[in-house]
Amino acid sequence: MTLLDFCRLIRKNLALFIALPVVFALACLGYLFIGHSDDAVYTASSRIVVSTHAADVSGLAAGQARAYTNSDEGIDVTQSVDFNAKTVTIIVSSPDEEQSINIANEVAEAVLAESRSFLPDNPDDPFNGRIEPAEEAAMSGSTDALIKYLAAAILAGLFVAVCLILIVNALRRPIRSIDNIQDRVELPVLETIPVSDGGERLLANIRFASKRKEVSSICLIPANDDSSVCLIRELLENALKTEQHSSEMVIKCEDSLSKSMKAAYTAREVDAAVLVATAWKDSMRDLESSAAELKLADANLVGIVLVES
Amino acid sequence: MMNRNKAVLAVLMVCCLMAAMALVACSSQSVSRSTASESFASSPTAEPSVDAMPTGVRYILVVGNDSWEGQPEHADMMCLLRVDLDNKIIHEISVPRDTKYDFGGGSFNKLNQMLTHGGVEAQTKAVSEVVGVPIDYYVMIKFDGLMNIVEHYGGLEVDLPYNITYSFYTNDYDDETFEAGDQILTPWRVMAISRARTGYGDQDIPNQEVVRQYIDRQMLTTLMQYAYQNGTDQIEPLFKLFQGDIQTNIPFDEQVAWAKTLGSNGSFEVIGTTGPFEGDIDPDTGLWLVTPDPNGWANLMNAVENGGDIQAAIDTYDYSSFADGISGMTSTTITVG
């Protein structure tokens, strides 16, 4: 299979290729929001801004953070310090939004109170501090995690879709090209549709391949998909009309042999029987079995018309 | 055709897996860089709650936890403190991080990996086995705690034996370059030098880890000097201030009582050295490991515990190629007040 064949295969199965990733993404969303809504973690941050002794306040904050951390209840309290900005940030994660906010503010107040009572009162370097309280708690990493899960689900959907398409393709063995037909069936491809000459070449090739002086009747038999057979009959009729000495010719369209055996009887009676194969819709198995059946019926099977799109 | 389908399928699977792996990105922590240097003058505080002076000997393992930017934590610095409250002596004995240790079932690795496997208690127990003395206590400090303490003092005086350029292995901060000699380091540079085991260039140092141990012990001793510079009255508020910066199983009252007892004579001695540090590529693991030396440890600890000749106990190790300051044993007197 060439890359071009693969692209065509995807195009033919575009609905599945799009639908499966969407289904996977929706399933992932459902799982996250319905099945695991209890696992949400909310993170709130409060900040202590001090005039001096940021390191000492950070040390006190680390002690308070450890005291408030309760792994059994999923409460995690950490702190970080910025010596240059003289700020100490209290970060609280817990399963409850309000709880995270409250603890973040409680710890900040406790640290500031401890700092005020504990740090030395130096008139040259007085300690001042204020709190920038936590006002909201964000679901921890929710956006990032959601994007990651969704992307993973879409990728999984694409992967499954591609696998399905390839497996079905491997089982069905659809007709892909002229080469594909000539490799497997010992019959000439008389023409590929669409054509630009109005069907003149197809008519000529049927006459040449029939090995008869006069071809007065033709039977068109689809390998399976019959949607293009009438179009080919119209092409041949138009080609006949454009001939200077147009002769009488009966062009019959039949159902595929998988539907009815009538085509085999008709094919025995006409001067030339032609199989119509539609790329990607008909399988090699359809074509091979039709050709074998027509040979058994002793029909003058002159060749194949390949409908490419 | 089936073979070609399989090939396409395999390529697609690999592409999808790679894309999925690319999505698993880790967020990184940020560390604030400090250049601040401010002095602190502590005011006297109330007397300690422990009336009776504690006596005897305490073994404490000081663990420098190298947790950094979400990387797994290791006990990269291990210093065993033998605190002799009766004779007012602290022995600081560095335990090489690369010491070969049996993690069970014949699985060998570096001793400092035990922190990752079993936590600080397991690390303390492992060091106790290697050193051959019962260690009941630990104090663990991470880089942010170390920087907080140094920031409290407005910097830390260090006498470096070599020039060194330290490169952060995470490549997210600029290199820190140090010149040999006396200097006062900012908290950030203290953090950098405390972890620097490489970056000495072509100065022909036989064992860079020994140099780091020497520097780390020196910094630990200097921090003790700072702690006692305003007398023992300062100890309790200082320790209270630093509780958040460390993790320890020593009750606060006992920390204060031991420290006050040590300083009760107006001074005490700190003797520093390192345990057996010589090693080679280990045939079991393919790692460079310090060869287990139970006899070496026994001789050293015997000298430490019985007031023997420590220098004689470590003379079997070759210090001749190190800079003059790294002679194997150091002795510092900490003056209180």
XYZ file of C-alpha atoms in Angstrom:
646
model
C 0.000 0.000 0.000
C 1.417 3.340 -1.029
C 0.968 6.550 0.932
C -1.420 7.703 -1.790
C -3.465 4.518 -1.373
C -3.514 5.126 2.388
C -4.754 8.695 1.910
C -7.457 7.471 -0.448
C -8.445 4.813 2.053
C -8.756 7.419 4.802
C -10.758 9.668 2.494
C -13.135 6.833 1.703
C -13.597 6.218 5.426
C -13.505 9.837 6.522
C -16.673 9.539 8.581
C -15.185 6.778 10.738
C -11.844 8.603 10.888
C -13.541 11.677 12.360
C -16.296 10.007 14.351
C -14.122 7.697 16.458
C -11.834 10.436 17.891
C -14.939 12.495 18.683
C -16.545 9.537 20.441
C -13.349 8.887 22.412
C -13.072 12.557 23.387
C -16.699 12.629 24.569
C -16.202 9.407 26.518
C -13.090 10.898 28.142
C -14.977 14.058 29.115
C -17.782 11.978 30.549
C -15.348 9.880 32.537
C -13.566 12.940 33.905
C -16.621 14.952 34.820
C -18.989 12.222 35.938
C -16.847 9.325 37.076
C -14.050 11.271 38.735
C -15.556 14.547 39.892
C -14.643 13.596 43.468
C -10.917 13.518 42.639
C -10.719 17.266 41.976
C -7.988 19.141 43.849
C -8.320 22.864 44.494
C -5.292 25.053 44.972
C -5.401 28.427 46.695
C -2.511 30.829 47.352
C -2.144 33.593 49.885
C 0.849 35.865 50.095
C 2.648 37.571 52.957
C 4.499 40.735 51.997
C 7.088 41.792 54.573
C 9.422 44.717 54.998
C 12.301 42.618 56.289
C 13.280 39.120 57.498
C 11.672 37.314 54.556
C 13.867 34.271 55.202
C 12.789 34.068 58.833
C 9.133 34.435 57.891
C 9.668 31.713 55.310
C 11.100 29.435 57.989
C 8.109 30.072 60.238
C 5.794 29.537 57.269
C 7.474 26.204 56.533
C 6.772 25.116 60.103
C 3.124 26.193 59.880
C 2.797 24.534 56.477
C 3.986 21.263 57.939
C 1.537 21.595 60.839
C -1.432 22.205 58.549
C -0.548 19.470 56.059
C -2.782 16.449 56.507
C -2.184 13.763 53.939
C -5.090 11.644 55.219
C -7.507 14.439 54.317
C -5.649 15.342 51.131
C -4.512 18.711 52.489
C -1.092 19.755 51.261
C 0.412 23.043 52.382
C 3.688 24.378 50.994
C 5.411 27.726 51.008
C 7.922 29.525 48.829
C 9.910 32.660 49.397
C 11.140 35.389 47.115
C 13.962 37.139 48.970
C 14.112 40.007 46.475
C 10.402 40.786 46.537
C 10.271 39.927 50.278
C 7.202 37.803 49.825
C 6.265 34.433 51.221
C 3.582 32.532 49.325
C 1.434 29.921 51.023
C 0.056 27.326 48.607
C -2.737 25.006 49.766
C -4.190 22.074 47.856
C -7.216 20.193 49.133
C -10.309 18.419 47.798
C -12.548 21.331 48.848
C -12.459 24.759 47.240
C -13.527 26.705 50.336
C -11.235 24.688 52.555
C -8.212 25.519 50.391
C -8.983 29.228 50.526
C -9.625 29.196 54.273
C -6.466 27.281 55.125
C -4.317 29.468 52.868
C -5.575 32.558 54.699
C -5.414 30.923 58.132
C -1.793 29.880 57.646
C -0.837 33.338 56.373
C -2.444 34.972 59.416
C -0.801 32.509 61.794
C 2.612 33.067 60.216
C 2.271 36.836 60.301
C 1.098 36.806 63.917
C 3.987 34.511 64.872
C 6.429 36.721 63.000
C 5.170 39.875 64.743
C 5.415 38.339 68.190
C 8.640 36.524 67.572
C 10.933 38.587 65.385
C 13.059 41.159 67.264
C 11.773 44.688 67.394
C 14.613 46.619 65.830
C 13.785 50.346 65.479
C 16.301 50.702 62.635
C 14.786 47.830 60.725
C 11.154 47.519 61.857
C 9.172 44.512 60.819
C 5.981 45.222 58.898
C 3.876 42.702 57.132
C 0.602 42.435 55.302
C -1.385 39.616 53.803
C -2.698 39.361 50.278
C -5.410 36.794 50.996
C -6.492 33.961 48.763
C -9.834 34.753 47.194
C -10.315 31.846 44.864
C -9.059 28.326 44.350
C -8.314 26.856 40.979
C -8.851 23.223 40.193
C -5.250 22.068 40.233
C -3.815 21.731 36.799
C -7.375 21.316 35.469
C -6.828 22.985 32.125
C -3.515 21.281 31.474
C -4.797 17.911 32.608
C -8.009 18.255 30.609
C -6.084 19.157 27.466
C -3.725 16.238 28.019
C -6.548 13.750 28.591
C -8.519 15.058 25.617
C -5.503 14.976 23.340
C -4.715 11.457 24.478
C -8.333 10.394 23.854
C -8.349 11.944 20.383
C -5.052 10.256 19.556
C -6.394 6.958 20.826
C -9.545 7.467 18.712
C -7.452 8.192 15.631
C -5.315 5.171 16.325
C -8.304 2.859 16.707
C -9.965 4.357 13.602
C -6.847 3.842 11.495
C -6.456 0.308 12.818
C -10.088 -0.496 12.031
C -9.839 0.957 8.540
C -6.650 -0.987 7.816
C -8.056 -4.228 9.178
C -11.316 -3.900 7.211
C -9.311 -2.977 4.128
C -7.068 -5.995 4.585
C -10.096 -8.276 4.869
C -12.148 -6.714 2.045
C -9.330 -6.278 -0.480
C -11.014 -3.467 -2.421
C -10.094 -2.774 -6.030
C -7.720 0.177 -6.001
C -6.221 0.582 -9.483
C -5.731 -0.873 -12.965
C -2.499 -2.534 -11.813
C -4.387 -4.075 -8.956
C -6.880 -5.657 -11.433
C -4.301 -6.794 -13.943
C -2.324 -8.523 -11.189
C -5.265 -10.711 -10.262
C -7.612 -11.105 -13.281
C -6.529 -12.070 -16.794
C -8.792 -9.585 -18.485
C -8.006 -6.272 -20.190
C -9.171 -3.004 -18.666
C -11.062 -1.465 -21.552
C -11.430 2.005 -20.099
C -11.309 3.922 -16.869
C -14.166 6.238 -15.946
C -14.378 9.238 -16.088
C -13.499 9.700 -19.726
C -12.857 12.787 -21.797
C -13.719 11.407 -25.265
C -17.413 10.751 -24.762
C -17.028 6.952 -24.679
C -15.634 6.550 -28.203
C -12.545 4.698 -26.997
C -14.562 2.403 -24.753
C -16.859 1.436 -27.643
C -13.899 0.762 -29.904
C -12.122 -1.339 -27.273
C -15.223 -3.464 -26.730
C -15.429 -4.127 -30.454
C -11.717 -5.005 -30.683
C -11.762 -7.235 -27.653
C -14.908 -9.087 -28.757
C -12.972 -10.515 -31.749
C -16.173 -10.382 -33.822
C -16.832 -8.483 -36.997
C -20.061 -7.025 -35.750
C -21.053 -6.326 -32.177
C -24.770 -5.796 -31.991
C -25.354 -6.432 -28.304
C -23.473 -5.613 -25.153
C -24.202 -6.536 -21.573
C -22.837 -4.447 -18.714
C -22.538 -6.371 -15.449
C -21.441 -4.716 -12.223
C -18.979 -6.614 -10.026
C -21.089 -5.490 -7.083
C -21.785 -1.761 -6.940
C -24.280 -0.967 -9.712
C -24.409 2.799 -9.373
C -22.253 3.478 -12.459
C -23.604 0.960 -14.924
C -26.313 3.220 -16.353
C -23.778 5.999 -16.761
C -21.591 3.712 -18.871
C -24.564 2.699 -21.000
C -25.267 6.386 -21.662
C -21.648 6.898 -22.622
C -21.786 4.042 -25.115
C -25.102 5.232 -26.563
C -23.686 8.712 -27.030
C -20.596 7.280 -28.690
C -22.783 5.326 -31.084
C -24.743 8.440 -32.014
C -21.586 10.311 -32.947
C -20.500 7.613 -35.432
C -21.031 8.491 -39.120
C -22.516 5.117 -39.940
C -24.144 4.273 -36.710
C -25.151 0.683 -36.388
C -27.874 -0.894 -34.318
C -26.643 -1.984 -30.923
C -28.498 -3.231 -27.876
C -26.861 -2.273 -24.588
C -28.203 -4.086 -21.578
C -27.574 -3.295 -17.920
C -27.876 -6.140 -15.454
C -27.715 -6.554 -11.720
C -24.574 -8.023 -10.220
C -24.249 -11.780 -10.042
C -24.387 -11.629 -6.281
C -27.982 -10.416 -6.621
C -29.191 -12.486 -9.525
C -27.982 -15.069 -12.057
C -29.941 -13.314 -14.822
C -26.780 -11.475 -15.826
C -25.051 -14.783 -16.629
C -27.868 -15.853 -18.976
C -27.905 -12.465 -20.674
C -24.114 -12.501 -20.991
C -24.283 -15.872 -22.842
C -26.560 -14.342 -25.472
C -24.853 -11.022 -26.192
C -21.854 -10.416 -28.441
C -19.813 -8.864 -25.660
C -20.079 -8.971 -21.901
C -18.327 -6.272 -19.901
C -17.666 -6.262 -16.143
C -17.941 -2.903 -14.415
C -15.750 -2.532 -11.335
C -15.889 0.450 -9.016
C -12.644 1.312 -7.231
C -12.673 1.121 -3.407
C -16.328 -0.039 -3.405
C -15.994 -3.392 -5.133
C -13.630 -5.985 -3.787
C -11.200 -8.156 -5.692
C -13.250 -11.109 -4.522
C -16.390 -9.669 -6.201
C -14.500 -9.189 -9.450
C -12.798 -12.582 -9.421
C -16.002 -14.491 -8.644
C -17.977 -12.553 -11.286
C -15.346 -13.240 -13.948
C -15.240 -16.940 -13.036
C -19.029 -17.231 -13.163
C -19.234 -15.549 -16.588
C -16.525 -17.821 -17.961
C -18.459 -20.784 -16.678
C -21.531 -19.431 -18.481
C -19.411 -19.374 -21.640
C -20.065 -15.665 -22.064
C -17.840 -13.614 -24.336
C -16.338 -11.640 -21.455
C -14.279 -9.038 -23.249
C -12.917 -6.965 -20.387
C -13.449 -4.653 -17.480
C -14.404 -1.016 -17.125
C -12.947 0.572 -14.031
C -14.864 3.391 -12.405
C -12.305 5.345 -10.401
C -14.530 7.832 -8.617
C -0.310 -6.504 0.783
C -0.746 -7.820 4.326
C 2.943 -7.234 5.056
C 2.691 -3.680 3.836
C -0.414 -3.158 5.964
C 1.448 -4.420 8.992
C 4.278 -2.016 8.293
C 1.901 0.930 8.015
C 0.175 -0.199 11.191
C 3.456 -0.395 13.070
C 4.524 3.070 11.892
C 1.187 4.508 12.980
C 1.414 2.864 16.387
C 4.881 4.307 16.935
C 3.715 7.778 15.833
C 0.704 7.688 18.156
C 2.805 6.486 21.097
C 5.392 9.197 20.496
C 2.708 11.853 20.325
C 1.132 10.577 23.540
C 4.507 10.574 25.294
C 5.171 14.121 24.146
C 2.002 15.189 25.902
C 3.238 13.944 29.257
C 5.170 17.051 30.168
C 6.208 17.814 33.695
C 5.819 21.249 35.217
C 8.914 22.614 36.888
C 9.226 24.406 40.208
C 10.835 27.789 40.334
C 13.452 28.797 42.841
C 13.808 32.430 43.685
C 17.336 33.757 43.471
C 18.479 35.905 46.292
C 21.224 38.431 46.474
C 19.948 40.007 49.652
C 22.358 40.216 52.538
C 21.001 41.587 55.769
C 22.220 41.293 59.314
C 20.083 40.095 62.192
C 20.401 40.984 65.826
C 18.505 38.673 68.107
C 17.069 39.870 71.380
C 17.449 37.824 74.563
C 14.614 35.456 75.295
C 13.307 33.524 78.252
C 15.260 30.738 79.919
C 14.753 27.233 78.524
C 12.073 25.016 79.952
C 14.535 22.198 80.618
C 16.095 22.774 84.031
C 18.456 19.870 84.334
C 21.474 19.799 82.027
C 21.318 16.726 79.811
C 24.322 14.451 79.836
C 25.800 11.714 77.697
C 26.332 11.313 73.979
C 23.886 11.778 71.107
C 24.380 10.616 67.551
C 22.639 12.777 64.976
C 22.727 12.278 61.219
C 22.606 15.553 59.290
C 21.205 14.852 55.835
C 21.490 17.313 52.981
C 18.532 16.460 50.755
C 19.324 17.262 47.119
C 15.663 17.483 46.038
C 15.683 19.921 43.125
C 13.274 20.875 40.359
C 11.116 17.794 40.868
C 14.066 15.379 40.657
C 14.096 12.427 43.093
C 15.638 13.238 46.473
C 18.934 11.740 47.613
C 20.954 12.099 50.779
C 23.745 13.869 48.934
C 25.381 15.181 52.093
C 25.530 12.945 55.151
C 27.350 14.139 58.210
C 27.236 12.172 61.421
C 27.348 14.380 64.510
C 28.542 12.850 67.740
C 27.455 15.312 70.382
C 29.331 14.726 73.623
C 27.399 16.777 76.172
C 29.709 15.849 79.041
C 32.990 16.848 77.396
C 31.495 19.610 75.226
C 32.755 18.197 71.914
C 31.005 17.694 68.613
C 32.519 15.303 66.110
C 31.459 15.932 62.521
C 32.106 12.811 60.469
C 31.222 12.902 56.781
C 29.774 9.698 55.390
C 30.578 9.349 51.672
C 27.414 9.357 49.599
C 28.802 6.768 47.170
C 29.493 4.138 49.821
C 28.507 0.707 48.484
C 25.449 -0.519 50.364
C 23.392 -3.689 50.152
C 19.759 -2.734 49.617
C 18.672 -6.317 50.229
C 18.878 -9.518 48.262
C 22.344 -8.672 47.010
C 21.140 -5.531 45.279
C 23.923 -2.975 45.713
C 23.769 0.740 45.160
C 25.020 4.021 46.569
C 24.248 4.603 50.221
C 22.619 7.960 49.493
C 19.917 6.261 47.399
C 18.248 4.962 50.544
C 16.486 8.302 51.035
C 14.631 7.753 47.765
C 13.816 4.150 48.630
C 12.836 4.375 52.275
C 12.847 7.951 53.547
C 15.011 9.657 56.108
C 14.487 7.085 58.875
C 15.683 4.291 56.563
C 18.609 6.447 55.503
C 19.577 6.983 59.137
C 19.358 3.251 59.812
C 21.509 2.465 56.772
C 24.189 4.942 57.834
C 24.073 3.491 61.329
C 24.871 0.049 59.848
C 27.741 1.403 57.764
C 29.283 3.454 60.558
C 28.705 0.881 63.272
C 27.118 3.080 65.945
C 23.448 3.476 66.879
C 22.066 6.696 65.403
C 18.792 7.707 67.010
C 18.339 11.164 65.570
C 18.360 12.901 62.230
C 18.140 16.441 60.925
C 17.349 16.800 57.245
C 17.655 20.039 55.344
C 16.782 20.916 51.775
C 18.218 23.701 49.662
C 15.437 26.197 50.390
C 15.843 25.638 54.133
C 19.613 26.116 53.844
C 19.131 29.345 51.897
C 16.621 30.631 54.480
C 19.095 30.042 57.321
C 21.969 31.677 55.441
C 19.718 34.567 54.458
C 18.913 35.002 58.140
C 22.600 35.669 58.812
C 23.005 37.814 55.720
C 25.485 35.407 54.146
C 27.997 32.760 55.159
C 31.758 33.016 55.474
C 33.590 30.216 53.690
C 37.246 29.491 52.965
C 37.350 27.564 49.721
C 40.412 25.393 49.017
C 40.071 25.425 45.206
C 38.668 27.443 42.339
C 35.492 25.907 41.011
C 32.794 26.592 38.431
C 29.580 24.837 39.344
C 27.115 24.032 36.563
C 23.548 23.202 37.493
C 22.847 19.825 35.968
C 19.357 20.989 35.084
C 20.915 23.769 32.956
C 18.241 26.236 34.053
C 20.491 28.611 35.986
C 23.763 30.292 35.177
C 26.997 28.656 36.286
C 28.390 29.834 39.613
C 32.112 30.521 39.657
C 34.062 30.560 42.919
C 37.661 31.491 43.583
C 39.690 29.848 46.303
C 40.021 31.759 49.549
C 38.007 33.477 52.256
C 34.719 34.984 51.139
C 31.168 35.654 52.233
C 28.659 33.821 50.088
C 25.043 34.724 49.401
C 22.389 32.088 50.153
C 22.225 31.161 46.470
C 25.980 30.649 46.228
C 26.001 28.682 49.481
C 23.392 26.405 47.980
C 25.480 26.054 44.810
C 28.786 25.298 46.559
C 27.118 22.919 49.012
C 26.177 20.636 46.144
C 29.220 21.065 43.902
C 31.054 17.800 43.350
C 32.355 18.603 39.888
C 33.713 21.684 38.172
C 37.250 21.764 39.550
C 38.700 21.533 36.055
C 42.263 20.280 35.732
C 43.361 20.973 39.318
C 44.199 17.283 39.768
C 41.979 16.585 42.762
C 42.002 12.882 43.652
C 38.466 12.847 45.095
C 36.148 15.813 44.541
C 33.552 14.419 46.943
C 36.071 14.704 49.791
C 36.464 18.395 48.940
C 32.721 18.897 49.050
C 32.499 17.105 52.382
C 35.235 19.377 53.703
C 33.373 22.493 52.512
C 30.021 21.276 53.836
C 31.522 20.512 57.262
C 33.159 23.911 57.272
C 29.827 25.606 56.532
C 28.078 23.548 59.216
C 30.701 24.614 61.758
C 30.409 28.266 60.728
C 26.642 28.117 61.159
C 27.261 26.795 64.703
C 29.560 29.744 65.349
C 26.877 32.136 64.133
C 24.271 30.455 66.324
C 26.331 31.002 69.463
C 27.637 34.470 68.610
C 25.076 36.205 70.845
C 25.222 33.698 73.681
C 23.049 30.773 74.598
C 20.036 33.003 75.207
C 19.711 33.308 71.447
C 19.537 29.586 70.921
C 15.861 29.014 71.625
C 14.466 31.785 69.412
C 16.914 30.857 66.685
C 15.977 27.218 66.788
C 12.321 28.136 66.779
C 12.921 30.259 63.735
C 14.678 27.439 61.920
C 12.239 24.631 62.767
C 10.414 25.065 59.482
C 13.656 24.947 57.549
C 14.605 21.489 58.779
C 12.993 18.124 59.316
C 14.033 16.352 62.489
C 12.931 13.781 65.044
C 14.622 15.644 67.908
C 11.999 17.244 70.155
C 12.354 21.011 70.245
C 13.016 21.185 73.991
C 15.817 18.684 73.657
C 17.395 20.567 70.774
C 17.509 23.674 72.929
C 18.707 21.834 76.019
C 21.531 20.063 74.190
C 22.654 23.268 72.515
C 22.614 25.206 75.786
C 24.515 22.451 77.544
C 27.174 22.458 74.841
C 27.637 26.177 75.254
C 27.429 26.201 79.033
C 31.238 26.368 79.515
C 31.620 29.364 77.223
C 33.082 27.328 74.390
C 33.133 23.868 72.859
C 35.154 22.055 70.260
C 34.122 20.806 66.841
C 36.308 18.122 65.281
C 35.671 17.257 61.655
C 36.787 14.419 59.443
C 35.519 12.042 56.832
C 34.970 8.308 56.913
C 36.573 5.841 54.487
C 36.254 7.417 51.052
C 38.449 5.402 48.704
C 36.729 3.470 45.977
C 36.741 2.210 42.425
C 34.468 0.989 39.660
C 32.397 -1.692 41.336
C 32.296 -5.004 39.427
C 28.748 -5.813 40.678
C 27.112 -2.587 39.559
C 29.486 -0.915 37.112
C 29.227 2.238 39.279
C 32.051 4.101 40.944
C 31.476 3.184 44.583
C 33.317 3.719 47.828
C 34.576 0.314 48.908
C 32.889 -0.817 52.140
C 35.490 -0.622 54.918
C 34.034 -1.859 58.224
C 37.468 -1.977 59.822
C 38.228 1.588 58.778
C 34.945 2.761 60.246
C 35.530 0.738 63.424
C 38.989 2.277 63.910
C 37.674 5.782 63.298
C 34.635 5.454 65.548
C 36.733 3.777 68.232
C 39.061 6.770 68.222
C 36.110 9.161 68.289
C 34.288 7.391 71.096
C 37.283 6.740 73.301
C 39.144 9.987 72.803
C 41.791 8.222 70.728
C 43.991 9.557 67.970
C 41.634 10.347 65.119
C 44.468 11.466 62.845
C 46.120 8.080 63.313
C 42.848 6.324 62.495
C 42.537 8.148 59.160
C 46.215 8.137 58.275
C 45.596 5.052 56.163
C 43.819 7.337 53.687
C 45.885 9.369 51.290
C 45.303 13.119 51.764
C 48.696 14.107 50.330
C 47.303 15.213 46.968
C 44.665 17.511 48.423
C 45.080 21.218 49.117
C 46.720 22.127 52.425
C 43.460 22.864 54.234
C 42.109 19.366 53.635
C 44.389 17.436 55.976
C 41.852 14.823 56.980
C 40.945 16.295 60.352
C 39.958 19.803 61.386
C 39.440 21.246 64.822
C 37.517 24.430 65.581
C 36.672 26.033 68.885
C 33.234 27.607 69.029
C 33.174 30.540 71.408
C 29.844 31.404 72.976
C 28.904 35.079 73.002
